[in-house]
Amino acid sequence: ADTGRFKNLDGNVIDTYGDELVTNGDFNSSDISNWFASSGGIYGIERSMLKVYGASGDASYGVKYQIPSEKGKAYTLNVNVLNEDSYEIGIGKDAATINDIYYSTYSEAGKQTISFIATSTTVNIFIRSMVANVSYYIDNISVKEVTTVDLTNHIPEVQVQDQATNGLVVQSSVNAG
């Protein structure tokens, strides 16, 4: 079983994850052809991460990545941003709008996980610095579609070995009670 596709077992609901939508999100190859400058960002691969910096004095610069999406479907973004200063993550339905689906500012480096609903057939992920004359790094970025499955009426029966009778017993986790 592909255990990486399942998460958040909560009662009778489980989230499953679709295919990866970001190419080379771990930056282990030199392919960054799907990344684009945002507000004057300059970027390239360094130490298997995406290094981003801006022109001298520019306080709002970064990169964006466009993914295919389906309007109304849920997605999860995971990204590790190594930046000691303030930065912003925005999700927009077009290449020019940073905040119509999601927007937040962050003041500490680290992994961010963001769930969102697509509002168009493409979604743009923006990651931008908010401080002039600094560089920052992006690593392990991932976007996957989320499908929630309701298991309420689909609790599987499990066959277990009954040691007392040395036979098989069918058990279900549903309470008849």
Short mmCIF file of N, CA and C in Angstrom, two decimals:
data_model
loop_
_atom_site.label_atom_id
_atom_site.label_comp_id
_atom_site.label_asym_id
_atom_site.label_seq_id
_atom_site.Cartn_x
_atom_site.Cartn_y
_atom_site.Cartn_z
N ALA A 1 0.84 -1.19 0.00
CA ALA A 1 0.00 0.00 0.00
C ALA A 1 0.88 1.24 0.00
N ASP A 2 0.41 2.29 -0.63
CA ASP A 2 1.12 3.56 -0.69
C ASP A 2 0.75 4.37 0.55
N THR A 3 1.48 4.16 1.64
CA THR A 3 1.13 4.80 2.90
C THR A 3 1.32 6.30 2.87
N GLY A 4 2.08 6.84 1.93
CA GLY A 4 2.26 8.28 1.82
C GLY A 4 1.01 8.98 1.31
N ARG A 5 0.05 8.23 0.84
CA ARG A 5 -1.16 8.84 0.30
C ARG A 5 -2.27 8.97 1.35
N PHE A 6 -2.03 8.51 2.57
CA PHE A 6 -3.07 8.53 3.59
C PHE A 6 -2.61 9.33 4.80
N LYS A 7 -3.53 10.08 5.37
CA LYS A 7 -3.20 10.91 6.53
C LYS A 7 -4.49 11.29 7.24
N ASN A 8 -4.38 11.70 8.48
CA ASN A 8 -5.47 12.29 9.25
C ASN A 8 -6.65 11.36 9.46
N LEU A 9 -6.41 10.16 9.99
CA LEU A 9 -7.51 9.28 10.34
C LEU A 9 -8.18 9.89 11.56
N ASP A 10 -9.39 10.35 11.40
CA ASP A 10 -10.13 11.03 12.46
C ASP A 10 -11.53 10.46 12.50
N GLY A 11 -11.79 9.56 13.43
CA GLY A 11 -13.10 8.92 13.45
C GLY A 11 -13.25 8.04 12.23
N ASN A 12 -14.22 8.33 11.43
CA ASN A 12 -14.50 7.54 10.23
C ASN A 12 -14.12 8.26 8.95
N VAL A 13 -13.27 9.27 9.04
CA VAL A 13 -12.89 10.03 7.86
C VAL A 13 -11.37 9.94 7.69
N ILE A 14 -10.94 9.73 6.46
CA ILE A 14 -9.51 9.68 6.16
C ILE A 14 -9.25 10.53 4.93
N ASP A 15 -8.13 11.29 4.96
CA ASP A 15 -7.72 12.07 3.80
C ASP A 15 -6.76 11.24 2.98
N THR A 16 -6.97 11.20 1.68
CA THR A 16 -6.02 10.57 0.77
C THR A 16 -5.45 11.67 -0.11
N TYR A 17 -4.23 11.48 -0.57
CA TYR A 17 -3.54 12.50 -1.35
C TYR A 17 -3.25 11.99 -2.75
N GLY A 18 -3.46 12.88 -3.72
CA GLY A 18 -3.20 12.55 -5.11
C GLY A 18 -1.73 12.67 -5.45
N ASP A 19 -1.46 12.72 -6.74
CA ASP A 19 -0.08 12.79 -7.24
C ASP A 19 0.54 14.15 -6.92
N GLU A 20 1.85 14.16 -6.87
CA GLU A 20 2.61 15.39 -6.64
C GLU A 20 2.43 16.33 -7.84
N LEU A 21 2.14 17.59 -7.57
CA LEU A 21 1.91 18.58 -8.63
C LEU A 21 3.09 19.52 -8.83
N VAL A 22 4.10 19.44 -7.98
CA VAL A 22 5.30 20.28 -8.12
C VAL A 22 6.43 19.42 -8.67
N THR A 23 7.01 19.85 -9.77
CA THR A 23 8.15 19.15 -10.35
C THR A 23 9.43 19.56 -9.63
N ASN A 24 10.22 18.58 -9.20
CA ASN A 24 11.51 18.83 -8.56
C ASN A 24 11.38 19.69 -7.30
N GLY A 25 10.38 19.41 -6.47
CA GLY A 25 10.16 20.18 -5.25
C GLY A 25 11.22 20.01 -4.20
N ASP A 26 12.09 19.00 -4.36
CA ASP A 26 13.21 18.84 -3.43
C ASP A 26 14.48 19.47 -3.99
N PHE A 27 14.42 20.00 -5.21
CA PHE A 27 15.51 20.72 -5.86
C PHE A 27 16.78 19.89 -5.98
N ASN A 28 16.62 18.59 -6.13
CA ASN A 28 17.78 17.71 -6.29
C ASN A 28 18.29 17.66 -7.73
N SER A 29 17.53 18.22 -8.66
CA SER A 29 18.03 18.35 -10.03
C SER A 29 18.07 19.84 -10.38
N SER A 30 18.63 20.17 -11.51
CA SER A 30 18.76 21.58 -11.89
C SER A 30 17.52 22.14 -12.57
N ASP A 31 16.47 21.33 -12.72
CA ASP A 31 15.26 21.77 -13.42
C ASP A 31 14.41 22.69 -12.54
N ILE A 32 14.43 23.97 -12.85
CA ILE A 32 13.56 24.94 -12.18
C ILE A 32 12.74 25.70 -13.23
N SER A 33 12.45 25.02 -14.33
CA SER A 33 11.76 25.65 -15.46
C SER A 33 10.33 26.06 -15.16
N ASN A 34 9.72 25.50 -14.11
CA ASN A 34 8.34 25.87 -13.78
C ASN A 34 8.25 26.99 -12.75
N TRP A 35 9.40 27.53 -12.31
CA TRP A 35 9.43 28.64 -11.37
C TRP A 35 9.56 29.95 -12.14
N PHE A 36 8.98 31.01 -11.61
CA PHE A 36 9.02 32.32 -12.25
C PHE A 36 9.27 33.39 -11.20
N ALA A 37 9.92 34.48 -11.63
CA ALA A 37 10.17 35.60 -10.73
C ALA A 37 8.86 36.29 -10.39
N SER A 38 8.77 36.78 -9.16
CA SER A 38 7.63 37.56 -8.71
C SER A 38 8.18 38.83 -8.08
N SER A 39 7.75 39.96 -8.57
CA SER A 39 8.16 41.27 -8.04
C SER A 39 9.68 41.44 -8.02
N GLY A 40 10.33 40.99 -9.08
CA GLY A 40 11.76 41.21 -9.22
C GLY A 40 12.65 40.18 -8.55
N GLY A 41 12.09 39.05 -8.16
CA GLY A 41 12.90 38.02 -7.53
C GLY A 41 13.93 37.43 -8.48
N ILE A 42 15.09 37.11 -7.95
CA ILE A 42 16.16 36.44 -8.69
C ILE A 42 16.37 35.11 -7.98
N TYR A 43 16.49 34.01 -8.73
CA TYR A 43 16.52 32.71 -8.08
C TYR A 43 17.39 31.72 -8.83
N GLY A 44 17.83 30.69 -8.12
CA GLY A 44 18.63 29.62 -8.70
C GLY A 44 18.84 28.52 -7.67
N ILE A 45 19.36 27.39 -8.11
CA ILE A 45 19.61 26.26 -7.22
C ILE A 45 20.93 26.48 -6.48
N GLU A 46 20.90 26.28 -5.17
CA GLU A 46 22.11 26.31 -4.36
C GLU A 46 21.94 25.31 -3.23
N ARG A 47 22.90 24.38 -3.07
CA ARG A 47 22.86 23.36 -2.02
C ARG A 47 21.54 22.57 -2.01
N SER A 48 21.06 22.20 -3.20
CA SER A 48 19.81 21.44 -3.37
C SER A 48 18.60 22.15 -2.77
N MET A 49 18.60 23.46 -2.83
CA MET A 49 17.47 24.29 -2.42
C MET A 49 17.33 25.42 -3.44
N LEU A 50 16.16 26.03 -3.46
CA LEU A 50 15.95 27.19 -4.33
C LEU A 50 16.32 28.44 -3.54
N LYS A 51 17.37 29.14 -3.98
CA LYS A 51 17.80 30.38 -3.34
C LYS A 51 17.11 31.54 -4.05
N VAL A 52 16.54 32.45 -3.26
CA VAL A 52 15.81 33.59 -3.81
C VAL A 52 16.37 34.87 -3.19
N TYR A 53 16.60 35.88 -4.01
CA TYR A 53 17.05 37.17 -3.52
C TYR A 53 16.52 38.24 -4.46
N GLY A 54 16.61 39.49 -4.02
CA GLY A 54 16.09 40.60 -4.81
C GLY A 54 17.15 41.63 -5.10
N ALA A 55 16.76 42.58 -5.93
CA ALA A 55 17.67 43.68 -6.24
C ALA A 55 17.91 44.51 -4.98
N SER A 56 19.02 45.19 -4.93
CA SER A 56 19.38 46.01 -3.77
C SER A 56 18.27 47.00 -3.45
N GLY A 57 17.83 46.98 -2.20
CA GLY A 57 16.80 47.92 -1.75
C GLY A 57 15.38 47.46 -2.00
N ASP A 58 15.18 46.39 -2.76
CA ASP A 58 13.83 45.90 -3.06
C ASP A 58 13.33 45.08 -1.87
N ALA A 59 12.22 45.50 -1.26
CA ALA A 59 11.74 44.85 -0.04
C ALA A 59 10.61 43.86 -0.28
N SER A 60 10.19 43.63 -1.50
CA SER A 60 9.13 42.66 -1.75
C SER A 60 9.44 41.95 -3.06
N TYR A 61 10.08 40.80 -2.95
CA TYR A 61 10.49 40.06 -4.13
C TYR A 61 10.35 38.58 -3.83
N GLY A 62 10.26 37.77 -4.87
CA GLY A 62 10.14 36.35 -4.63
C GLY A 62 9.99 35.54 -5.88
N VAL A 63 9.31 34.40 -5.72
CA VAL A 63 9.08 33.47 -6.82
C VAL A 63 7.63 32.99 -6.77
N LYS A 64 7.21 32.42 -7.90
CA LYS A 64 5.89 31.81 -7.97
C LYS A 64 5.97 30.53 -8.78
N TYR A 65 5.03 29.65 -8.51
CA TYR A 65 4.95 28.36 -9.19
C TYR A 65 3.49 28.12 -9.52
N GLN A 66 3.20 27.77 -10.76
CA GLN A 66 1.81 27.54 -11.18
C GLN A 66 1.53 26.05 -11.27
N ILE A 67 0.40 25.63 -10.68
CA ILE A 67 0.00 24.23 -10.75
C ILE A 67 -1.36 24.12 -11.42
N PRO A 68 -1.60 22.99 -12.09
CA PRO A 68 -2.94 22.75 -12.61
C PRO A 68 -3.87 22.39 -11.45
N SER A 69 -5.10 22.83 -11.50
CA SER A 69 -6.04 22.53 -10.42
C SER A 69 -7.43 22.38 -11.02
N GLU A 70 -8.34 21.98 -10.17
CA GLU A 70 -9.74 21.87 -10.57
C GLU A 70 -10.56 22.69 -9.59
N LYS A 71 -11.34 23.60 -10.13
CA LYS A 71 -12.14 24.51 -9.32
C LYS A 71 -13.00 23.72 -8.33
N GLY A 72 -12.94 24.12 -7.07
CA GLY A 72 -13.73 23.49 -6.03
C GLY A 72 -13.07 22.32 -5.32
N LYS A 73 -11.91 21.88 -5.80
CA LYS A 73 -11.21 20.76 -5.16
C LYS A 73 -10.23 21.28 -4.11
N ALA A 74 -9.96 20.43 -3.11
CA ALA A 74 -9.06 20.78 -2.01
C ALA A 74 -7.64 20.34 -2.33
N TYR A 75 -6.68 21.14 -1.87
CA TYR A 75 -5.26 20.86 -2.07
C TYR A 75 -4.50 21.18 -0.78
N THR A 76 -3.34 20.56 -0.61
CA THR A 76 -2.47 20.87 0.52
C THR A 76 -1.09 21.24 -0.01
N LEU A 77 -0.60 22.37 0.47
CA LEU A 77 0.75 22.86 0.18
C LEU A 77 1.62 22.62 1.41
N ASN A 78 2.75 21.99 1.22
CA ASN A 78 3.78 21.87 2.25
C ASN A 78 5.05 22.50 1.70
N VAL A 79 5.69 23.35 2.49
CA VAL A 79 6.92 23.98 2.03
C VAL A 79 7.78 24.34 3.23
N ASN A 80 9.08 24.19 3.06
CA ASN A 80 10.04 24.59 4.08
C ASN A 80 10.73 25.86 3.59
N VAL A 81 10.57 26.95 4.34
CA VAL A 81 11.18 28.23 3.97
C VAL A 81 12.23 28.56 5.02
N LEU A 82 13.46 28.73 4.55
CA LEU A 82 14.56 29.09 5.44
C LEU A 82 14.84 30.57 5.25
N ASN A 83 14.25 31.37 6.14
CA ASN A 83 14.35 32.82 6.06
C ASN A 83 14.30 33.35 7.49
N GLU A 84 15.29 34.10 7.87
CA GLU A 84 15.33 34.64 9.23
C GLU A 84 14.51 35.92 9.36
N ASP A 85 14.00 36.43 8.27
CA ASP A 85 13.21 37.65 8.29
C ASP A 85 11.79 37.36 7.83
N SER A 86 10.97 38.36 7.79
CA SER A 86 9.57 38.19 7.41
C SER A 86 9.43 37.79 5.95
N TYR A 87 8.47 36.90 5.70
CA TYR A 87 8.14 36.51 4.34
C TYR A 87 6.65 36.26 4.25
N GLU A 88 6.17 36.15 3.03
CA GLU A 88 4.74 35.93 2.82
C GLU A 88 4.54 34.75 1.88
N ILE A 89 3.46 34.03 2.12
CA ILE A 89 3.03 32.98 1.22
C ILE A 89 1.62 33.34 0.78
N GLY A 90 1.43 33.36 -0.52
CA GLY A 90 0.12 33.66 -1.06
C GLY A 90 -0.26 32.64 -2.11
N ILE A 91 -1.54 32.43 -2.26
CA ILE A 91 -2.07 31.53 -3.28
C ILE A 91 -3.13 32.29 -4.04
N GLY A 92 -2.92 32.38 -5.36
CA GLY A 92 -3.84 33.15 -6.20
C GLY A 92 -4.31 32.36 -7.39
N LYS A 93 -5.44 32.78 -7.93
CA LYS A 93 -6.00 32.07 -9.08
C LYS A 93 -5.37 32.49 -10.40
N ASP A 94 -4.63 33.60 -10.40
CA ASP A 94 -3.93 33.98 -11.62
C ASP A 94 -2.52 34.45 -11.27
N ALA A 95 -1.71 34.66 -12.29
CA ALA A 95 -0.29 34.94 -12.10
C ALA A 95 -0.02 36.30 -11.46
N ALA A 96 -1.02 37.18 -11.40
CA ALA A 96 -0.79 38.53 -10.87
C ALA A 96 -1.41 38.74 -9.49
N THR A 97 -2.23 37.82 -9.03
CA THR A 97 -2.94 38.01 -7.76
C THR A 97 -2.38 37.08 -6.70
N ILE A 98 -1.80 37.66 -5.66
CA ILE A 98 -1.13 36.85 -4.64
C ILE A 98 -2.06 36.39 -3.53
N ASN A 99 -3.24 36.97 -3.38
CA ASN A 99 -3.97 36.73 -2.14
C ASN A 99 -5.46 36.42 -2.26
N ASP A 100 -5.96 36.02 -3.40
CA ASP A 100 -7.41 35.80 -3.47
C ASP A 100 -7.85 34.42 -3.00
N ILE A 101 -6.93 33.47 -2.80
CA ILE A 101 -7.28 32.17 -2.24
C ILE A 101 -6.73 32.04 -0.83
N TYR A 102 -5.49 32.45 -0.62
CA TYR A 102 -4.85 32.39 0.70
C TYR A 102 -3.73 33.41 0.75
N TYR A 103 -3.52 33.99 1.95
CA TYR A 103 -2.40 34.89 2.15
C TYR A 103 -2.07 34.95 3.64
N SER A 104 -0.78 34.89 3.96
CA SER A 104 -0.34 35.08 5.34
C SER A 104 1.12 35.49 5.35
N THR A 105 1.50 36.21 6.40
CA THR A 105 2.90 36.56 6.60
C THR A 105 3.46 35.70 7.73
N TYR A 106 4.77 35.46 7.67
CA TYR A 106 5.46 34.61 8.63
C TYR A 106 6.72 35.33 9.08
N SER A 107 7.11 35.11 10.33
CA SER A 107 8.29 35.78 10.85
C SER A 107 9.39 34.80 11.27
N GLU A 108 9.15 33.50 11.10
CA GLU A 108 10.15 32.51 11.46
C GLU A 108 10.32 31.49 10.34
N ALA A 109 11.53 31.01 10.20
CA ALA A 109 11.80 29.96 9.22
C ALA A 109 11.12 28.68 9.67
N GLY A 110 10.81 27.82 8.70
CA GLY A 110 10.27 26.52 9.05
C GLY A 110 9.29 26.00 8.02
N LYS A 111 8.73 24.84 8.34
CA LYS A 111 7.78 24.19 7.45
C LYS A 111 6.39 24.80 7.64
N GLN A 112 5.77 25.10 6.52
CA GLN A 112 4.40 25.62 6.53
C GLN A 112 3.51 24.62 5.79
N THR A 113 2.35 24.34 6.36
CA THR A 113 1.35 23.49 5.72
C THR A 113 0.08 24.30 5.57
N ILE A 114 -0.40 24.38 4.34
CA ILE A 114 -1.56 25.22 4.03
C ILE A 114 -2.54 24.39 3.20
N SER A 115 -3.78 24.33 3.65
CA SER A 115 -4.83 23.67 2.87
C SER A 115 -5.69 24.75 2.23
N PHE A 116 -6.11 24.51 1.00
CA PHE A 116 -6.89 25.52 0.29
C PHE A 116 -7.81 24.86 -0.73
N ILE A 117 -8.82 25.61 -1.18
CA ILE A 117 -9.75 25.18 -2.21
C ILE A 117 -9.45 25.98 -3.47
N ALA A 118 -9.24 25.30 -4.58
CA ALA A 118 -8.95 25.97 -5.85
C ALA A 118 -10.19 26.70 -6.36
N THR A 119 -9.98 27.87 -6.94
CA THR A 119 -11.09 28.64 -7.50
C THR A 119 -10.99 28.78 -9.01
N SER A 120 -10.03 28.07 -9.62
CA SER A 120 -9.87 28.12 -11.07
C SER A 120 -9.10 26.87 -11.53
N THR A 121 -8.81 26.80 -12.82
CA THR A 121 -8.12 25.62 -13.37
C THR A 121 -6.60 25.68 -13.21
N THR A 122 -6.10 26.81 -12.73
CA THR A 122 -4.69 26.92 -12.35
C THR A 122 -4.61 27.70 -11.04
N VAL A 123 -3.59 27.39 -10.27
CA VAL A 123 -3.35 28.08 -9.01
C VAL A 123 -1.88 28.47 -8.97
N ASN A 124 -1.59 29.67 -8.50
CA ASN A 124 -0.23 30.17 -8.38
C ASN A 124 0.17 30.25 -6.93
N ILE A 125 1.32 29.66 -6.60
CA ILE A 125 1.88 29.70 -5.26
C ILE A 125 2.96 30.78 -5.26
N PHE A 126 2.83 31.77 -4.40
CA PHE A 126 3.79 32.86 -4.28
C PHE A 126 4.53 32.74 -2.96
N ILE A 127 5.85 32.89 -2.98
CA ILE A 127 6.64 32.96 -1.75
C ILE A 127 7.57 34.16 -1.92
N ARG A 128 7.36 35.18 -1.07
CA ARG A 128 8.10 36.43 -1.24
C ARG A 128 8.67 36.94 0.09
N SER A 129 9.84 37.54 -0.01
CA SER A 129 10.46 38.19 1.14
C SER A 129 9.76 39.52 1.39
N MET A 130 9.81 39.97 2.63
CA MET A 130 9.25 41.28 2.97
C MET A 130 10.32 42.22 3.52
N VAL A 131 11.60 41.81 3.36
CA VAL A 131 12.71 42.60 3.88
C VAL A 131 13.73 42.77 2.76
N ALA A 132 14.24 43.98 2.60
CA ALA A 132 15.21 44.27 1.55
C ALA A 132 16.58 43.66 1.85
N ASN A 133 17.30 43.35 0.77
CA ASN A 133 18.70 42.95 0.82
C ASN A 133 18.97 41.66 1.60
N VAL A 134 18.07 40.72 1.57
CA VAL A 134 18.31 39.41 2.17
C VAL A 134 18.01 38.33 1.14
N SER A 135 18.59 37.18 1.34
CA SER A 135 18.25 36.03 0.51
C SER A 135 17.59 35.00 1.40
N TYR A 136 16.82 34.10 0.80
CA TYR A 136 16.20 33.03 1.56
C TYR A 136 16.15 31.79 0.69
N TYR A 137 15.82 30.66 1.32
CA TYR A 137 15.82 29.38 0.62
C TYR A 137 14.46 28.70 0.75
N ILE A 138 14.10 27.98 -0.30
CA ILE A 138 12.88 27.17 -0.32
C ILE A 138 13.31 25.73 -0.56
N ASP A 139 12.71 24.81 0.19
CA ASP A 139 13.05 23.40 0.03
C ASP A 139 11.81 22.55 0.29
N ASN A 140 11.81 21.39 -0.33
CA ASN A 140 10.76 20.39 -0.13
C ASN A 140 9.36 20.96 -0.25
N ILE A 141 9.09 21.60 -1.38
CA ILE A 141 7.75 22.12 -1.63
C ILE A 141 6.92 21.04 -2.31
N SER A 142 5.70 20.89 -1.85
CA SER A 142 4.82 19.85 -2.36
C SER A 142 3.39 20.38 -2.39
N VAL A 143 2.67 20.09 -3.47
CA VAL A 143 1.24 20.38 -3.55
C VAL A 143 0.56 19.12 -4.06
N LYS A 144 -0.46 18.68 -3.31
CA LYS A 144 -1.22 17.48 -3.70
C LYS A 144 -2.70 17.74 -3.50
N GLU A 145 -3.51 17.14 -4.37
CA GLU A 145 -4.96 17.19 -4.19
C GLU A 145 -5.34 16.33 -2.99
N VAL A 146 -6.32 16.79 -2.22
CA VAL A 146 -6.81 16.05 -1.06
C VAL A 146 -8.20 15.52 -1.36
N THR A 147 -8.38 14.25 -1.12
CA THR A 147 -9.70 13.64 -1.26
C THR A 147 -10.07 13.05 0.08
N THR A 148 -11.16 13.48 0.65
CA THR A 148 -11.61 12.95 1.93
C THR A 148 -12.57 11.81 1.67
N VAL A 149 -12.32 10.70 2.32
CA VAL A 149 -13.14 9.51 2.15
C VAL A 149 -13.87 9.26 3.47
N ASP A 150 -15.19 9.11 3.41
CA ASP A 150 -15.99 8.82 4.60
C ASP A 150 -16.13 7.31 4.71
N LEU A 151 -15.61 6.76 5.79
CA LEU A 151 -15.62 5.31 5.98
C LEU A 151 -16.77 4.84 6.88
N THR A 152 -17.73 5.71 7.18
CA THR A 152 -18.79 5.38 8.13
C THR A 152 -19.48 4.07 7.82
N ASN A 153 -19.85 3.86 6.58
CA ASN A 153 -20.57 2.64 6.21
C ASN A 153 -19.67 1.62 5.53
N HIS A 154 -18.37 1.82 5.64
CA HIS A 154 -17.44 0.94 4.96
C HIS A 154 -16.34 0.45 5.89
N ILE A 155 -16.70 0.13 7.13
CA ILE A 155 -15.73 -0.38 8.08
C ILE A 155 -15.39 -1.82 7.66
N PRO A 156 -14.14 -2.08 7.34
CA PRO A 156 -13.79 -3.41 6.86
C PRO A 156 -13.80 -4.45 7.97
N GLU A 157 -14.14 -5.65 7.61
CA GLU A 157 -14.03 -6.76 8.54
C GLU A 157 -12.61 -7.30 8.44
N VAL A 158 -12.07 -7.71 9.55
CA VAL A 158 -10.70 -8.18 9.59
C VAL A 158 -10.69 -9.61 10.11
N GLN A 159 -9.97 -10.46 9.41
CA GLN A 159 -9.84 -11.84 9.89
C GLN A 159 -8.61 -11.92 10.78
N VAL A 160 -8.80 -12.48 11.99
CA VAL A 160 -7.69 -12.63 12.92
C VAL A 160 -7.63 -14.07 13.40
N GLN A 161 -6.47 -14.48 13.76
CA GLN A 161 -6.26 -15.83 14.26
C GLN A 161 -6.70 -15.89 15.73
N ASP A 162 -7.67 -16.76 16.06
CA ASP A 162 -8.11 -16.97 17.44
C ASP A 162 -7.22 -18.05 18.03
N GLN A 163 -6.36 -17.65 18.95
CA GLN A 163 -5.41 -18.60 19.50
C GLN A 163 -6.08 -19.68 20.35
N ALA A 164 -7.23 -19.36 20.94
CA ALA A 164 -7.89 -20.34 21.81
C ALA A 164 -8.44 -21.51 21.00
N THR A 165 -8.99 -21.22 19.83
CA THR A 165 -9.59 -22.29 19.03
C THR A 165 -8.73 -22.64 17.82
N ASN A 166 -7.63 -21.90 17.63
CA ASN A 166 -6.75 -22.09 16.49
C ASN A 166 -7.51 -21.97 15.17
N GLY A 167 -8.48 -21.07 15.13
CA GLY A 167 -9.26 -20.85 13.92
C GLY A 167 -9.37 -19.37 13.61
N LEU A 168 -9.99 -19.05 12.47
CA LEU A 168 -10.16 -17.67 12.07
C LEU A 168 -11.48 -17.13 12.61
N VAL A 169 -11.45 -15.89 13.08
CA VAL A 169 -12.64 -15.23 13.58
C VAL A 169 -12.76 -13.92 12.81
N VAL A 170 -13.97 -13.60 12.38
CA VAL A 170 -14.19 -12.33 11.67
C VAL A 170 -14.57 -11.28 12.71
N GLN A 171 -13.82 -10.17 12.74
CA GLN A 171 -14.10 -9.10 13.67
C GLN A 171 -14.37 -7.83 12.88
N SER A 172 -15.21 -6.99 13.45
CA SER A 172 -15.48 -5.70 12.86
C SER A 172 -15.29 -4.67 13.94
N SER A 173 -14.85 -3.47 13.56
CA SER A 173 -14.66 -2.42 14.56
C SER A 173 -15.94 -1.65 14.82
N VAL A 174 -17.06 -2.07 14.24
CA VAL A 174 -18.34 -1.41 14.46
C VAL A 174 -18.97 -1.94 15.72
N ASN A 175 -19.43 -1.06 16.59
CA ASN A 175 -20.09 -1.46 17.81
C ASN A 175 -21.54 -1.80 17.53
N ALA A 176 -22.00 -2.94 17.93
CA ALA A 176 -23.39 -3.33 17.71
C ALA A 176 -24.28 -2.76 18.80
N GLY A 177 -23.69 -2.22 19.81
CA GLY A 177 -24.26 -1.78 20.99
C GLY A 177 -25.39 -1.00 21.23
#
